Short mmCIF file of N, CA and C in Angstrom, two decimals:
data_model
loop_
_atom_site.label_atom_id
_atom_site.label_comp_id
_atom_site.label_asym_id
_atom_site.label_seq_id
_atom_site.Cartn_x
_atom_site.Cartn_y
_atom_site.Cartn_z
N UNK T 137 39.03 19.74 43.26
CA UNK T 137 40.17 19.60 42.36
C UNK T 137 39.70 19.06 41.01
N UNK T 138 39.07 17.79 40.96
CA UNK T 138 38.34 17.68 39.87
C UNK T 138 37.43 18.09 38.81
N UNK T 139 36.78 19.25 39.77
CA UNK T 139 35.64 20.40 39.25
C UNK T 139 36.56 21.16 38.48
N UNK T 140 37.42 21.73 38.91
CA UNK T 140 38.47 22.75 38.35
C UNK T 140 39.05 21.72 37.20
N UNK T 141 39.11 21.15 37.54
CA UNK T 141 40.06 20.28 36.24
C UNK T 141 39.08 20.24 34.82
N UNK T 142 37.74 19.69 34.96
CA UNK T 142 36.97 19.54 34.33
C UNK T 142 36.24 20.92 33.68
N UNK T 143 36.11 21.86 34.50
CA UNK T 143 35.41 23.52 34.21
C UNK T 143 36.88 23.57 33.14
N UNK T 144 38.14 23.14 33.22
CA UNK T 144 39.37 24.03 32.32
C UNK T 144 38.90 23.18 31.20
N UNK T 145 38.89 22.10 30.85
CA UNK T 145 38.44 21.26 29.70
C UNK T 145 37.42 21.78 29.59
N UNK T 146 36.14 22.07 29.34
CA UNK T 146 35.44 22.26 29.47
C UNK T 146 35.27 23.65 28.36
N UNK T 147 35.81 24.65 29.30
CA UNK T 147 36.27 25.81 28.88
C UNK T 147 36.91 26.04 27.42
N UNK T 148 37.80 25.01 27.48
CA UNK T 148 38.98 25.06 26.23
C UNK T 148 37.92 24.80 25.11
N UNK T 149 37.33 23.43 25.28
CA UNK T 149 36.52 22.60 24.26
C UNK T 149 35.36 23.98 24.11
N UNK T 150 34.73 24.39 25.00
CA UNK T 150 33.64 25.69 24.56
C UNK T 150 33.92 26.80 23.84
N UNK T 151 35.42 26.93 23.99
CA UNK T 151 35.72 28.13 23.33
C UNK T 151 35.26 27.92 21.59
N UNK T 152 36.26 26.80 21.57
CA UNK T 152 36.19 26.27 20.10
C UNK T 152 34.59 25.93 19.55
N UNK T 153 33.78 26.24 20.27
CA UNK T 153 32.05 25.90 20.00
C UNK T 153 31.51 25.26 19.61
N UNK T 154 32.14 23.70 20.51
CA UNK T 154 31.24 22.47 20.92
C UNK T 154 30.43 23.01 21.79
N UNK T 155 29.44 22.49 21.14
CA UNK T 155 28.08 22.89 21.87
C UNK T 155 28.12 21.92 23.32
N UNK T 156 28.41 21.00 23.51
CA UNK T 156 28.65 19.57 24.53
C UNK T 156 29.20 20.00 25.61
N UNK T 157 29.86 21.16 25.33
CA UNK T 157 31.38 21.41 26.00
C UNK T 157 30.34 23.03 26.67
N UNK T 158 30.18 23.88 25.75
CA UNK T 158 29.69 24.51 26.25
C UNK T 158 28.47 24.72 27.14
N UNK T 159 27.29 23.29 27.14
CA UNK T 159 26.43 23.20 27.86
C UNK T 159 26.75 22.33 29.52
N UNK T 160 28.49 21.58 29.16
CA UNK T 160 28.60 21.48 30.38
C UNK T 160 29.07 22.62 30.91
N UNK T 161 30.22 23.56 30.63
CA UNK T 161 30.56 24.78 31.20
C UNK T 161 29.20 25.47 31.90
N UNK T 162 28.58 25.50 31.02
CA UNK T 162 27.38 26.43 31.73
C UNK T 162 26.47 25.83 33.11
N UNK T 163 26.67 24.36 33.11
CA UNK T 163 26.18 24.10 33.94
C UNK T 163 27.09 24.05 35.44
N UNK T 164 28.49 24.05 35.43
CA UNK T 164 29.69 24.56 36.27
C UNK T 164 29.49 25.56 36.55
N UNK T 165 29.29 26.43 35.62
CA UNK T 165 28.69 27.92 36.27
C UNK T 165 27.60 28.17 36.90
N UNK T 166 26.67 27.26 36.64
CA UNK T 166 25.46 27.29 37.79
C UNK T 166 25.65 26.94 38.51
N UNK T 167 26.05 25.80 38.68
CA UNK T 167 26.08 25.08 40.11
C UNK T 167 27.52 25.50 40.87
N UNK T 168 28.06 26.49 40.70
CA UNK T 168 29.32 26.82 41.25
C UNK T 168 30.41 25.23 41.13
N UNK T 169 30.77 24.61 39.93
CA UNK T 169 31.54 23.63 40.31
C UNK T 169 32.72 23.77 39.46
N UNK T 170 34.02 24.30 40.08
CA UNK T 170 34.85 24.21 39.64
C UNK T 170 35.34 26.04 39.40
N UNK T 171 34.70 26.50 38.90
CA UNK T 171 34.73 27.88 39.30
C UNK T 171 33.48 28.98 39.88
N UNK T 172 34.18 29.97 39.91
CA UNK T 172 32.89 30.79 41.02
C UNK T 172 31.84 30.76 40.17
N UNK T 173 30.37 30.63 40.87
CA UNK T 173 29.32 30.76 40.58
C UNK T 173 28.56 31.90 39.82
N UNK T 174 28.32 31.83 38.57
CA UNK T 174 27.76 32.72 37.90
C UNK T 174 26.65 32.50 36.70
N UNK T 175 25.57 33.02 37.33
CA UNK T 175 24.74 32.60 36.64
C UNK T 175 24.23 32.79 35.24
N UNK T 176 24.58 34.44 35.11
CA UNK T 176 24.77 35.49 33.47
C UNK T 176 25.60 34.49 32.69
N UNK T 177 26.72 33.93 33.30
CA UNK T 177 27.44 33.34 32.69
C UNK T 177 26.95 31.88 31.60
N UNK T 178 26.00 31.39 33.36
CA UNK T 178 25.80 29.98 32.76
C UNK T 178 24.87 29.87 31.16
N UNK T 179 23.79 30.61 31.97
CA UNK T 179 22.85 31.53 30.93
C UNK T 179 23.47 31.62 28.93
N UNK T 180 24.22 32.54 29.33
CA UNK T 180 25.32 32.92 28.00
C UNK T 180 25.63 31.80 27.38
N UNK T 181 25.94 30.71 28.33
CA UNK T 181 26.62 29.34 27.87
C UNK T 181 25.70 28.15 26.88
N UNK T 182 24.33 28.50 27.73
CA UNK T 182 23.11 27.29 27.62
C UNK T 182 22.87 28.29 25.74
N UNK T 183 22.74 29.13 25.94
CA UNK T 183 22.20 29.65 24.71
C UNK T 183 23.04 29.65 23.48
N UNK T 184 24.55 29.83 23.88
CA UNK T 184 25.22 29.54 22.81
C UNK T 184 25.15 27.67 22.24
N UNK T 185 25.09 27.22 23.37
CA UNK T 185 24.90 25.44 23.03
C UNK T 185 23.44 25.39 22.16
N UNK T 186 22.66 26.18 22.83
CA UNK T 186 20.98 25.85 22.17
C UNK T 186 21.03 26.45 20.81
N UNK T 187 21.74 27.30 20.54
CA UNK T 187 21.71 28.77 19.10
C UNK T 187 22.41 27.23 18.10
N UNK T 188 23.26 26.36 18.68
CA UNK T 188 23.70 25.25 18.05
C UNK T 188 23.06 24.36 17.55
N UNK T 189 21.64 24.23 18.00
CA UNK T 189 20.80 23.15 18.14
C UNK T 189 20.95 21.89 18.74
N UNK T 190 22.03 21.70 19.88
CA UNK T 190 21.23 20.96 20.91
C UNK T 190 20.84 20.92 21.74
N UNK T 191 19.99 19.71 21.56
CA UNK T 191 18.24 19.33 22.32
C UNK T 191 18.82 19.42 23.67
N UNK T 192 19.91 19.22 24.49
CA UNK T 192 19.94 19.15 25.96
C UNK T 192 19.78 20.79 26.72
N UNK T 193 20.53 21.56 25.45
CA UNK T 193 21.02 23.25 26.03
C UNK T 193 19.59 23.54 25.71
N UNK T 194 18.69 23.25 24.53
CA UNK T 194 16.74 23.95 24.45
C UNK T 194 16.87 23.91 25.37
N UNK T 195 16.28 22.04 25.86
CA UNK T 195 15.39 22.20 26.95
C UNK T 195 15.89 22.91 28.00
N UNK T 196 17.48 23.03 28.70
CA UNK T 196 17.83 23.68 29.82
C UNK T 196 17.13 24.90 30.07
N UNK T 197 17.25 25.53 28.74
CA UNK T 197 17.32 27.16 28.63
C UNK T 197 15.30 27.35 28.81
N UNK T 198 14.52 26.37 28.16
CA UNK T 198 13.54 26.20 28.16
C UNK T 198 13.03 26.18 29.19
N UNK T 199 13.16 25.51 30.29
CA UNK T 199 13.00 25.30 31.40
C UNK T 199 13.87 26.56 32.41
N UNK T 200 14.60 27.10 32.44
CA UNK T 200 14.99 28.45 32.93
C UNK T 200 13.58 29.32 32.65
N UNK T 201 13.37 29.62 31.19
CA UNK T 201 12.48 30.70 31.24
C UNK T 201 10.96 29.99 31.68
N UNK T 202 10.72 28.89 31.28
CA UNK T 202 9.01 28.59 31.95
C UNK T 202 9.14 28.26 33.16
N UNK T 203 10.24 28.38 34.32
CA UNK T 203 10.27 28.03 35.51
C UNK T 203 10.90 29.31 36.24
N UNK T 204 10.75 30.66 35.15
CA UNK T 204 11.84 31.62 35.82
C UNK T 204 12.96 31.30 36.62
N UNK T 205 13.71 30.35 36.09
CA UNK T 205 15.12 30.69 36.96
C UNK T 205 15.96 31.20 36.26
N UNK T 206 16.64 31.75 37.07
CA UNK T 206 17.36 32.73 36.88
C UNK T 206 17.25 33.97 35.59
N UNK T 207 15.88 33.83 35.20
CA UNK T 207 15.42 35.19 34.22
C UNK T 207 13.92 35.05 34.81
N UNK T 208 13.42 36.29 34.21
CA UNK T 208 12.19 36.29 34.80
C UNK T 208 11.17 35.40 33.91
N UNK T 209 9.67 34.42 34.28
CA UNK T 209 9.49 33.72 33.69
C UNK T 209 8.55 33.97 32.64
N UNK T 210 9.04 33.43 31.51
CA UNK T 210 8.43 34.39 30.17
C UNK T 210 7.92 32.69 29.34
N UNK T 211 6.67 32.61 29.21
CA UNK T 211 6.35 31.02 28.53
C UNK T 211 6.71 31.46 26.86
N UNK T 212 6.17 32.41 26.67
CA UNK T 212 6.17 32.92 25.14
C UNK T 212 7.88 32.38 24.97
N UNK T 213 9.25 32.69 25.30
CA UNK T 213 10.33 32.42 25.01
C UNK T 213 10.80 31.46 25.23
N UNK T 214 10.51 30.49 26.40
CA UNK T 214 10.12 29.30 26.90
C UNK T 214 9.97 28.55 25.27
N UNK T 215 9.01 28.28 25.09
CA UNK T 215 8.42 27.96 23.95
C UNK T 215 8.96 27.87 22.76
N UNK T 216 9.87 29.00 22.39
CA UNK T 216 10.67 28.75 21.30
C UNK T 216 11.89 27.92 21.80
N UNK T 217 11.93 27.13 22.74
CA UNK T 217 13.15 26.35 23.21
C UNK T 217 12.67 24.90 22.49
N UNK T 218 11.31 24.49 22.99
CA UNK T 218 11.15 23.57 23.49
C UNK T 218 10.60 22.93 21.49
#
């Protein structure tokens, strides 16, 4: 109940493109909390927060690609996160 409550805030505040807002959304979407699990999604989310410049959505997204999750693992793109 709380997940859902928080993914709708969340949501609202991301639309408007707080980056804060959108790097928690994305992480709701990874971890399935609050709505269904999607990872393209979360992905989409971390990068619009990082394209913002913040340091929490880099490193996320940074660590996705030098750890291949959930993309395949690429250090070269990695790298421009970090």
């Amino acid at each position: 109940h709380d997940d859902k409550k928080a993914a709708k805030l969340y949501r609202k505040a991301a639309k408007q493109g707080l980056a804060a807002a959108q790097l928690a959304l994305g992480t709701c979407f990874e971890l399935g909390a609050g709505v269904v699990q999607d990872v393209g999604e979360a992905l989409k989310l971390y990068r619009q927060a990082a394209d913002q410049g913040l340091p929490e959505a880099q490193v996320t997204l940074g660590d996705c690609y030098s750890d291949g999750i959930f993309v395949a693992q690429d250090h070269e793109t990695a790298a421009q996160f970090y």
